[in-house]
Amino acid sequence: MFKAFLIKYAEIGIKGKNRYLFEEALVNQIRYSLEKVEGTFRVIREQGRIYVFTEGYFDYEETVQALKCVFGISGICPVVVVEDKGFEDLADQVVAYVKHMYPEFNKTFKVHARRAKKTYPMNSMELNCELGGRILDECPGMKVDVHQPEIHLTVEVRQKIYIYSETIPGPGGMPVGTNGSAMLLLSGGIDSPVAGYMIAKRGVKLEAVYFHAPPYTSERAKQKVVDLARLVARYSGPVRLHVVNFTDIQLYIYEKCPHDELTIIMRRYMMKIAEQFAGEDGASALITGESIGQVASQTMQSLACTNEVCKMPVFRPLIGFDKQEIVDIALKINTYETSILPYEDCCTIFVAKHPVTKPNLNIIKRSEQNLQEKIDEMIQTAIDTAETIEIVY
Amino acid sequence: MEAYLDNAATTCCYEEVKDLMVRTMMVDYGNPSAMHMKGVEAERYCKEATQTLAKLMKVQESEIYFTSGGTESNNWALLGTALANRRQGNHIITTAIEHSAVSAPLAFLEEQGCKVTKLGVDGEGRISMEELEKAITDDTILVSVMYVNNEIGSVQDIAAIGELIKRKNRNTSFHVDATQAFGKYRILPRKMGIDLMSASAHKFHGPKGAGFLYIGEKTKVHPMIMGGGQQRGMRSGTDNVPGVAGLSKAAEITYRNLEQNQAHLFDLKQHLTEELRKLPDVVIHGMPVEEGAPHIVNASFLGVRSEVLLHTLEERQIYVSAGSACSSHRRAGSATLTAIGCNQAERESALRFSFSERTTLDEVNYTLEVLKEVLPALRRYTRH
């Protein structure tokens, strides 16, 4: 029944002179997202609106699902497309539409006609009245309410005629790529993919880095992170993932530093390495899944210590979230099931029984003095030997 | 050098098995249920397979049923016996060290109202005959005991158990999960008082997804997979000709050299355990070498977590199995190791080494060398 979709976007609409850039980015993202859907699609921008036209057979459910993953879309209206064969035929089509969509006939409605084709023999007001009248006649129980209708039935007259009334909510946000790119520290846990999703939603392209610690973490743990990156890429577009071998650095810290400071010091070096990759990839911020107080390394003092090594801004979109709120988003974006697979990640290998929860930056820095001899060289080696994987959904 | 020491998980196929299976898929690919020649040709493979197995075990051809493997055979034996004997009783006896393919269906039966008695084991993984004798009542419809334990290789005295069961209650069926034992011992179900026996092809160089269940002719079992009535109506589904042919070919080859292979496996096991005992902080589990299964060695390397050691060995192309997949988040230790009284330190550091006839002494020595090299380094980094 539906042959096209009208794409509504909220935030881009209020941009000024750059608006066309945002719209173009959105069109590109829609095309990227529809590439994997069965069907032939034309994505068209005209008069400040974006339409997705279909040709021949297409999978309606899959198309809607794909559009729901495109940041920048606030709503998706499935559209019925009919040929222009005169008013009588149009009225029949509109009535058929109402009968199909609202068979109960218990709604208030308003017809909103738009005449893009000005040669049409009736003007918009006439169309409103005539069509509304026909619906009232043929669908007993339907009532007109021009101020707050439950159904806003739009009829657009162009080369063909478009009828739509329902809006499926989109994800909101802004088209990926319109706000630069950032480097996500991806761990394989529940939080980091959600953090990536939330920043991507604001139009930021994602790069990612994962710290692998064989033989303490398994090949399956790495595969899990690759899988998570792929799930995030469904929303964010392609992700470049750097897999860094972190074992030697971790063991070195373990040997030279107090064990209760291990996690903090380790995280400081992770941030350092992530920032280097970000610089190389032209990303201008880091993203982590940290949330205040969730674990010892995410207390206020620990965050301050971790943050101190970075010059770039560090985005922590989950900072004020409870675990359950994070889990809810993970379930929604389909990363939860993968995240909870029980493989060790590098943060859990050498966890001290009582890690320090209120680290003092000066003490931490003093501990790091013990690493002076080899650490820079080790960091360089880790960066040089990192494996880079291009991940697409 | 590569050392595949995870043969209790699965084995490599024999070349001849592969060739035969290819032939059943490409040339004699008919459906045995079909009436035409193509069907008859395919059916011949299944007939021959049945004959082969019947000869090897000295049972009747009508007592062999092909399944999708050990898990299905175990499920069918337990659920099928419970269903068929609802009027006779609802008590089932098993052990604390069974594979989950036995313990999971039994847990399900317990939910359905069956009474299940789990016999404990001693420190070597052996059940007590006195306890078993006490446990058997008039209500007992089934005793299910594994022949060889998959984790520590402990072996139960199946013939003695079979004899005891029949002496105590003639109507009690005896099921043996022989997944790890078939092809390692010459098993004679009738002589040992076995009524039901499960086996799986991929444990003796056959294909995955094929197994069989021996059902003694007087044993009452309800079918679980119903449909087209194949296999005398007891296990429907188009005959898995490649799997069945592969299974019987593998059994035939395995039995050909069974005694030599057994001796070879015991040599490897003897050598590995002897050398492991020389290393500090190693605890070897299970029975004395010659009493346990010839192909399984289980040892704890105290102070090194199983998974870490497993991946360290993997980096040197040595493949073994961890006592159980456990993680920092979920400490689901092995039920078998718990049952034989291992403490947490032993459970967390257990590895299983398992051999096949193809395993060489060089592979075992290489493994020992690598262990000696990596253990001190790994022990420097432990959790505090």
GROMACS .gro file of C-alpha atoms in nm, chain B:
model
  384
  394MET     CA    1   5.513  -2.753   1.592
  395GLU     CA    2   5.144  -2.797   1.651
  396ALA     CA    3   5.006  -3.007   1.935
  397TYR     CA    4   4.633  -3.072   1.932
  398LEU     CA    5   4.564  -3.202   2.282
  399ASP     CA    6   4.190  -3.146   2.290
  400ASN     CA    7   4.072  -3.479   2.149
  401ALA     CA    8   3.808  -3.520   2.418
  402ALA     CA    9   3.638  -3.216   2.266
  403THR     CA   10   3.655  -3.349   1.913
  404THR     CA   11   3.888  -3.537   1.681
  405CYS     CA   12   4.005  -3.505   1.326
  406CYS     CA   13   3.826  -3.725   1.070
  407TYR     CA   14   3.993  -4.029   0.918
  408GLU     CA   15   4.075  -3.981   0.551
  409GLU     CA   16   3.873  -4.292   0.460
  410VAL     CA   17   3.572  -4.158   0.649
  411LYS     CA   18   3.584  -3.836   0.449
  412ASP     CA   19   3.610  -4.025   0.118
  413LEU     CA   20   3.318  -4.248   0.202
  414MET     CA   21   3.106  -3.952   0.312
  415VAL     CA   22   3.181  -3.762  -0.007
  416ARG     CA   23   3.069  -4.063  -0.206
  417THR     CA   24   2.737  -4.079  -0.020
  418MET     CA   25   2.679  -3.711  -0.094
  419MET     CA   26   2.791  -3.697  -0.456
  420VAL     CA   27   2.731  -4.040  -0.605
  421ASP     CA   28   2.500  -4.252  -0.389
  422TYR     CA   29   2.300  -3.954  -0.270
  423GLY     CA   30   1.952  -4.112  -0.279
  424ASN     CA   31   1.700  -4.100   0.003
  425PRO     CA   32   1.698  -4.444   0.167
  426SER     CA   33   1.321  -4.418   0.198
  427ALA     CA   34   1.280  -4.385  -0.179
  428MET     CA   35   1.154  -4.688  -0.365
  429HIS     CA   36   1.385  -4.669  -0.664
  430MET     CA   37   1.737  -4.791  -0.710
  431LYS     CA   38   1.893  -4.469  -0.589
  432GLY     CA   39   1.719  -4.518  -0.258
  433VAL     CA   40   1.818  -4.882  -0.230
  434GLU     CA   41   2.182  -4.796  -0.290
  435ALA     CA   42   2.176  -4.535  -0.016
  436GLU     CA   43   1.995  -4.769   0.219
  437ARG     CA   44   2.274  -5.022   0.177
  438TYR     CA   45   2.514  -4.785   0.356
  439CYS     CA   46   2.285  -4.770   0.659
  440LYS     CA   47   2.236  -5.145   0.660
  441GLU     CA   48   2.609  -5.206   0.644
  442ALA     CA   49   2.670  -4.951   0.918
  443THR     CA   50   2.422  -5.127   1.143
  444GLN     CA   51   2.586  -5.462   1.073
  445THR     CA   52   2.932  -5.323   1.143
  446LEU     CA   53   2.832  -5.176   1.479
  447ALA     CA   54   2.632  -5.484   1.578
  448LYS     CA   55   2.939  -5.701   1.515
  449LEU     CA   56   3.171  -5.469   1.708
  450MET     CA   57   2.944  -5.468   2.013
  451LYS     CA   58   2.808  -5.820   1.971
  452VAL     CA   59   2.447  -5.704   1.975
  453GLN     CA   60   2.157  -5.738   1.735
  454GLU     CA   61   2.117  -5.505   1.441
  455SER     CA   62   1.768  -5.413   1.557
  456GLU     CA   63   1.915  -5.270   1.878
  457ILE     CA   64   2.105  -4.987   1.710
  458TYR     CA   65   1.951  -4.647   1.637
  459PHE     CA   66   2.131  -4.359   1.471
  460THR     CA   67   2.096  -4.011   1.615
  461SER     CA   68   2.246  -3.666   1.569
  462GLY     CA   69   2.508  -3.735   1.834
  463GLY     CA   70   2.576  -3.788   2.202
  464THR     CA   71   2.344  -3.517   2.326
  465GLU     CA   72   2.044  -3.650   2.138
  466SER     CA   73   2.121  -4.009   2.240
  467ASN     CA   74   2.138  -3.911   2.607
  468ASN     CA   75   1.823  -3.700   2.592
  469TRP     CA   76   1.635  -3.975   2.417
  470ALA     CA   77   1.751  -4.248   2.658
  471LEU     CA   78   1.643  -4.047   2.965
  472LEU     CA   79   1.325  -3.878   2.844
  473GLY     CA   80   1.220  -4.181   2.644
  474THR     CA   81   1.262  -4.416   2.941
  475ALA     CA   82   1.075  -4.181   3.175
  476LEU     CA   83   0.787  -4.151   2.928
  477ALA     CA   84   0.761  -4.523   2.857
  478ASN     CA   85   0.777  -4.625   3.225
  479ARG     CA   86   0.545  -4.371   3.386
  480ARG     CA   87   0.337  -4.650   3.540
  481GLN     CA   88   0.633  -4.850   3.671
  482GLY     CA   89   0.786  -4.570   3.876
  483ASN     CA   90   0.943  -4.229   3.860
  484HIS     CA   91   1.279  -4.266   4.031
  485ILE     CA   92   1.604  -4.217   3.841
  486ILE     CA   93   1.957  -4.252   3.975
  487THR     CA   94   2.257  -4.073   3.828
  488THR     CA   95   2.595  -3.936   3.937
  489ALA     CA   96   2.718  -3.591   4.034
  490ILE     CA   97   2.972  -3.586   3.750
  491GLU     CA   98   2.755  -3.643   3.444
  492HIS     CA   99   2.787  -3.433   3.130
  493SER     CA  100   2.517  -3.167   3.094
  494ALA     CA  101   2.361  -3.369   2.811
  495VAL     CA  102   2.251  -3.604   3.091
  496SER     CA  103   2.208  -3.366   3.383
  497ALA     CA  104   1.999  -3.111   3.191
  498PRO     CA  105   1.727  -3.353   3.072
  499LEU     CA  106   1.722  -3.501   3.424
  500ALA     CA  107   1.668  -3.155   3.570
  501PHE     CA  108   1.378  -3.118   3.329
  502LEU     CA  109   1.236  -3.454   3.439
  503GLU     CA  110   1.266  -3.342   3.800
  504GLU     CA  111   1.052  -3.039   3.714
  505GLN     CA  112   0.801  -3.282   3.565
  506GLY     CA  113   0.777  -3.469   3.896
  507CYS     CA  114   1.043  -3.739   3.867
  508LYS     CA  115   1.263  -3.815   4.169
  509VAL     CA  116   1.632  -3.795   4.085
  510THR     CA  117   1.907  -3.925   4.312
  511LYS     CA  118   2.257  -3.796   4.240
  512LEU     CA  119   2.533  -4.021   4.368
  513GLY     CA  120   2.843  -3.844   4.492
  514VAL     CA  121   3.193  -3.957   4.398
  515ASP     CA  122   3.515  -3.999   4.592
  516GLY     CA  123   3.829  -3.790   4.539
  517GLU     CA  124   3.919  -3.990   4.228
  518GLY     CA  125   3.575  -3.960   4.073
  519ARG     CA  126   3.442  -4.306   4.155
  520ILE     CA  127   3.087  -4.378   4.271
  521SER     CA  128   3.027  -4.605   4.570
  522MET     CA  129   2.862  -4.940   4.501
  523GLU     CA  130   2.712  -4.943   4.854
  524GLU     CA  131   2.544  -4.609   4.796
  525LEU     CA  132   2.413  -4.722   4.460
  526GLU     CA  133   2.274  -5.042   4.612
  527LYS     CA  134   2.098  -4.842   4.884
  528ALA     CA  135   1.957  -4.599   4.631
  529ILE     CA  136   1.786  -4.855   4.409
  530THR     CA  137   1.423  -4.912   4.511
  531ASP     CA  138   1.117  -5.072   4.355
  532ASP     CA  139   1.039  -4.732   4.208
  533THR     CA  140   1.371  -4.700   4.025
  534ILE     CA  141   1.314  -4.711   3.650
  535LEU     CA  142   1.659  -4.603   3.538
  536VAL     CA  143   2.020  -4.571   3.646
  537SER     CA  144   2.235  -4.348   3.425
  538VAL     CA  145   2.612  -4.358   3.472
  539MET     CA  146   2.881  -4.228   3.241
  540TYR     CA  147   3.153  -4.475   3.142
  541VAL     CA  148   3.441  -4.228   3.116
  542ASN     CA  149   3.416  -3.880   3.264
  543ASN     CA  150   3.490  -3.617   3.002
  544GLU     CA  151   3.676  -3.381   3.234
  545ILE     CA  152   3.898  -3.597   3.454
  546GLY     CA  153   3.882  -3.931   3.271
  547SER     CA  154   3.762  -4.131   3.570
  548VAL     CA  155   3.619  -4.472   3.474
  549GLN     CA  156   3.330  -4.648   3.648
  550ASP     CA  157   3.316  -5.025   3.682
  551ILE     CA  158   3.027  -5.057   3.437
  552ALA     CA  159   3.003  -5.438   3.443
  553ALA     CA  160   2.982  -5.443   3.823
  554ILE     CA  161   2.721  -5.167   3.823
  555GLY     CA  162   2.515  -5.349   3.559
  556GLU     CA  163   2.530  -5.669   3.758
  557LEU     CA  164   2.431  -5.491   4.081
  558ILE     CA  165   2.133  -5.316   3.922
  559LYS     CA  166   1.992  -5.636   3.777
  560ARG     CA  167   2.041  -5.813   4.109
  561LYS     CA  168   1.858  -5.543   4.303
  562ASN     CA  169   1.572  -5.463   4.062
  563ARG     CA  170   1.529  -5.659   3.739
  564ASN     CA  171   1.304  -5.392   3.592
  565THR     CA  172   1.548  -5.106   3.632
  566SER     CA  173   1.706  -4.999   3.303
  567PHE     CA  174   2.074  -4.917   3.290
  568HIS     CA  175   2.187  -4.628   3.067
  569VAL     CA  176   2.555  -4.568   2.998
  570ASP     CA  177   2.683  -4.249   2.842
  571ALA     CA  178   2.979  -4.395   2.654
  572THR     CA  179   3.059  -4.081   2.457
  573GLN     CA  180   3.418  -4.071   2.583
  574ALA     CA  181   3.457  -4.449   2.607
  575PHE     CA  182   3.345  -4.587   2.272
  576GLY     CA  183   3.652  -4.664   2.063
  577LYS     CA  184   3.877  -4.661   2.370
  578TYR     CA  185   3.747  -4.988   2.520
  579ARG     CA  186   3.578  -5.293   2.372
  580ILE     CA  187   3.233  -5.244   2.515
  581LEU     CA  188   2.991  -5.538   2.518
  582PRO     CA  189   2.656  -5.399   2.632
  583ARG     CA  190   2.481  -5.734   2.676
  584LYS     CA  191   2.761  -5.880   2.881
  585MET     CA  192   2.783  -5.573   3.101
  586GLY     CA  193   2.411  -5.549   3.171
  587ILE     CA  194   2.374  -5.228   2.973
  588ASP     CA  195   2.024  -5.156   2.837
  589LEU     CA  196   2.092  -4.819   2.678
  590MET     CA  197   2.420  -4.675   2.555
  591SER     CA  198   2.503  -4.343   2.390
  592ALA     CA  199   2.797  -4.269   2.162
  593SER     CA  200   2.909  -3.992   1.932
  594ALA     CA  201   3.102  -4.025   1.605
  595HIS     CA  202   3.323  -3.717   1.629
  596LYS     CA  203   3.494  -3.848   1.940
  597PHE     CA  204   3.647  -4.136   1.742
  598HIS     CA  205   3.750  -3.965   1.416
  599GLY     CA  206   3.404  -3.964   1.261
  600PRO     CA  207   3.187  -3.669   1.157
  601LYS     CA  208   3.013  -3.424   1.390
  602GLY     CA  209   2.634  -3.447   1.404
  603ALA     CA  210   2.621  -3.827   1.403
  604GLY     CA  211   2.589  -4.071   1.691
  605PHE     CA  212   2.394  -4.374   1.799
  606LEU     CA  213   2.190  -4.508   2.086
  607TYR     CA  214   2.199  -4.879   2.165
  608ILE     CA  215   1.860  -4.990   2.297
  609GLY     CA  216   1.842  -5.348   2.429
  610GLU     CA  217   1.549  -5.534   2.273
  611LYS     CA  218   1.361  -5.571   2.601
  612THR     CA  219   1.407  -5.208   2.700
  613LYS     CA  220   1.104  -4.982   2.684
  614VAL     CA  221   1.178  -4.642   2.538
  615HIS     CA  222   0.938  -4.393   2.385
  616PRO     CA  223   1.040  -4.226   2.057
  617MET     CA  224   1.125  -3.858   2.084
  618ILE     CA  225   1.147  -3.759   1.719
  619MET     CA  226   0.834  -3.862   1.535
  620GLY     CA  227   0.741  -3.829   1.173
  621GLY     CA  228   0.809  -4.044   0.870
  622GLY     CA  229   0.865  -4.359   1.072
  623GLN     CA  230   1.228  -4.420   0.977
  624GLN     CA  231   1.440  -4.648   1.198
  625ARG     CA  232   1.149  -4.877   1.287
  626GLY     CA  233   0.937  -4.581   1.393
  627MET     CA  234   1.169  -4.508   1.684
  628ARG     CA  235   1.362  -4.217   1.539
  629SER     CA  236   1.211  -4.046   1.237
  630GLY     CA  237   1.386  -3.816   0.996
  631THR     CA  238   1.554  -3.889   0.664
  632ASP     CA  239   1.845  -4.121   0.737
  633ASN     CA  240   2.164  -3.920   0.768
  634VAL     CA  241   2.346  -4.142   0.522
  635PRO     CA  242   2.678  -3.951   0.517
  636GLY     CA  243   2.683  -3.932   0.897
  637VAL     CA  244   2.584  -4.295   0.950
  638ALA     CA  245   2.831  -4.424   0.692
  639GLY     CA  246   3.106  -4.203   0.836
  640LEU     CA  247   3.029  -4.316   1.190
  641SER     CA  248   3.050  -4.685   1.109
  642LYS     CA  249   3.364  -4.648   0.900
  643ALA     CA  250   3.527  -4.458   1.188
  644ALA     CA  251   3.420  -4.725   1.438
  645GLU     CA  252   3.557  -4.999   1.214
  646ILE     CA  253   3.898  -4.830   1.181
  647THR     CA  254   3.915  -4.742   1.550
  648TYR     CA  255   3.842  -5.100   1.654
  649ARG     CA  256   4.100  -5.238   1.410
  650ASN     CA  257   4.388  -5.111   1.624
  651LEU     CA  258   4.210  -5.063   1.953
  652GLU     CA  259   4.461  -5.243   2.177
  653GLN     CA  260   4.769  -5.082   2.019
  654ASN     CA  261   4.608  -4.739   2.036
  655GLN     CA  262   4.509  -4.792   2.396
  656ALA     CA  263   4.865  -4.883   2.487
  657HIS     CA  264   4.996  -4.580   2.298
  658LEU     CA  265   4.754  -4.350   2.477
  659PHE     CA  266   4.851  -4.491   2.816
  660ASP     CA  267   5.219  -4.434   2.733
  661LEU     CA  268   5.150  -4.069   2.653
  662LYS     CA  269   4.942  -4.029   2.965
  663GLN     CA  270   5.200  -4.198   3.184
  664HIS     CA  271   5.471  -3.972   3.046
  665LEU     CA  272   5.275  -3.650   3.076
  666THR     CA  273   5.158  -3.713   3.432
  667GLU     CA  274   5.505  -3.820   3.544
  668GLU     CA  275   5.659  -3.504   3.405
  669LEU     CA  276   5.381  -3.280   3.535
  670ARG     CA  277   5.433  -3.417   3.885
  671LYS     CA  278   5.791  -3.289   3.873
  672LEU     CA  279   5.669  -2.932   3.828
  673PRO     CA  280   5.597  -2.720   4.135
  674ASP     CA  281   5.236  -2.641   4.233
  675VAL     CA  282   5.072  -2.886   3.995
  676VAL     CA  283   4.785  -3.104   4.115
  677ILE     CA  284   4.673  -3.394   3.899
  678HIS     CA  285   4.309  -3.497   3.929
  679GLY     CA  286   4.128  -3.825   3.882
  680MET     CA  287   4.234  -4.185   3.912
  681PRO     CA  288   4.583  -4.340   3.904
  682VAL     CA  289   4.709  -4.349   3.547
  683GLU     CA  290   4.624  -4.710   3.462
  684GLU     CA  291   4.280  -4.702   3.630
  685GLY     CA  292   4.156  -4.390   3.451
  686ALA     CA  293   4.079  -4.342   3.084
  687PRO     CA  294   4.384  -4.369   2.857
  688HIS     CA  295   4.333  -4.038   2.680
  689ILE     CA  296   4.252  -3.777   2.945
  690VAL     CA  297   4.477  -3.593   3.190
  691ASN     CA  298   4.343  -3.315   3.407
  692ALA     CA  299   4.578  -3.097   3.611
  693SER     CA  300   4.563  -2.774   3.805
  694PHE     CA  301   4.850  -2.526   3.771
  695LEU     CA  302   4.801  -2.339   4.095
  696GLY     CA  303   4.825  -1.964   4.070
  697VAL     CA  304   4.761  -1.946   3.694
  698ARG     CA  305   4.408  -1.904   3.567
  699SER     CA  306   4.300  -2.177   3.323
  700GLU     CA  307   4.199  -1.939   3.051
  701VAL     CA  308   4.525  -1.746   3.061
  702LEU     CA  309   4.735  -2.060   3.043
  703LEU     CA  310   4.512  -2.195   2.766
  704HIS     CA  311   4.566  -1.884   2.554
  705THR     CA  312   4.938  -1.881   2.630
  706LEU     CA  313   4.966  -2.237   2.502
  707GLU     CA  314   4.748  -2.146   2.207
  708GLU     CA  315   5.005  -1.883   2.105
  709ARG     CA  316   5.250  -2.173   2.069
  710GLN     CA  317   5.002  -2.385   1.868
  711ILE     CA  318   4.918  -2.608   2.164
  712TYR     CA  319   4.547  -2.666   2.198
  713VAL     CA  320   4.398  -2.781   2.526
  714SER     CA  321   4.076  -2.728   2.715
  715ALA     CA  322   4.005  -2.535   3.032
  716GLY     CA  323   3.829  -2.722   3.311
  717SER     CA  324   3.534  -2.501   3.235
  718ALA     CA  325   3.480  -2.170   3.067
  719CYS     CA  326   3.467  -1.936   3.358
  720SER     CA  327   3.502  -1.565   3.372
  721SER     CA  328   3.562  -1.293   3.620
  722HIS     CA  329   3.191  -1.216   3.613
  723ARG     CA  330   3.057  -1.567   3.639
  724ARG     CA  331   3.239  -1.817   3.854
  725ALA     CA  332   3.064  -2.122   3.723
  726GLY     CA  333   3.323  -2.379   3.821
  727SER     CA  334   3.314  -2.732   3.692
  728ALA     CA  335   3.065  -2.959   3.866
  729THR     CA  336   3.300  -3.256   3.827
  730LEU     CA  337   3.594  -3.082   3.994
  731THR     CA  338   3.366  -2.966   4.274
  732ALA     CA  339   3.233  -3.319   4.317
  733ILE     CA  340   3.580  -3.468   4.361
  734GLY     CA  341   3.650  -3.209   4.627
  735CYS     CA  342   3.871  -2.955   4.448
  736ASN     CA  343   3.900  -2.618   4.614
  737GLN     CA  344   3.850  -2.294   4.425
  738ALA     CA  345   4.221  -2.243   4.356
  739GLU     CA  346   4.234  -2.587   4.192
  740ARG     CA  347   3.913  -2.534   3.995
  741GLU     CA  348   4.025  -2.199   3.858
  742SER     CA  349   4.354  -2.332   3.731
  743ALA     CA  350   4.253  -2.667   3.582
  744LEU     CA  351   4.343  -2.771   3.228
  745ARG     CA  352   4.248  -3.085   3.040
  746PHE     CA  353   4.492  -3.253   2.804
  747SER     CA  354   4.339  -3.523   2.585
  748PHE     CA  355   4.503  -3.742   2.324
  749SER     CA  356   4.411  -3.946   2.023
  750GLU     CA  357   4.596  -4.222   1.842
  751ARG     CA  358   4.758  -3.950   1.628
  752THR     CA  359   4.913  -3.769   1.921
  753THR     CA  360   5.290  -3.817   1.932
  754LEU     CA  361   5.536  -3.823   2.218
  755ASP     CA  362   5.707  -3.523   2.056
  756GLU     CA  363   5.388  -3.321   2.088
  757VAL     CA  364   5.362  -3.409   2.456
  758ASN     CA  365   5.728  -3.323   2.514
  759TYR     CA  366   5.691  -2.995   2.329
  760THR     CA  367   5.393  -2.913   2.548
  761LEU     CA  368   5.592  -2.992   2.862
  762GLU     CA  369   5.878  -2.772   2.743
  763VAL     CA  370   5.648  -2.480   2.680
  764LEU     CA  371   5.477  -2.530   3.016
  765LYS     CA  372   5.811  -2.521   3.196
  766GLU     CA  373   5.897  -2.204   3.013
  767VAL     CA  374   5.575  -2.006   3.059
  768LEU     CA  375   5.455  -2.108   3.405
  769PRO     CA  376   5.714  -1.911   3.609
  770ALA     CA  377   5.648  -1.599   3.400
  771LEU     CA  378   5.270  -1.632   3.431
  772ARG     CA  379   5.292  -1.691   3.805
  773ARG     CA  380   5.462  -1.356   3.846
  774TYR     CA  381   5.137  -1.190   3.750
  775THR     CA  382   4.849  -1.301   3.961
  776ARG     CA  383   4.553  -1.121   4.104
  777HIS     CA  384   4.575  -0.981   4.451
   0.00000   0.00000   0.00000
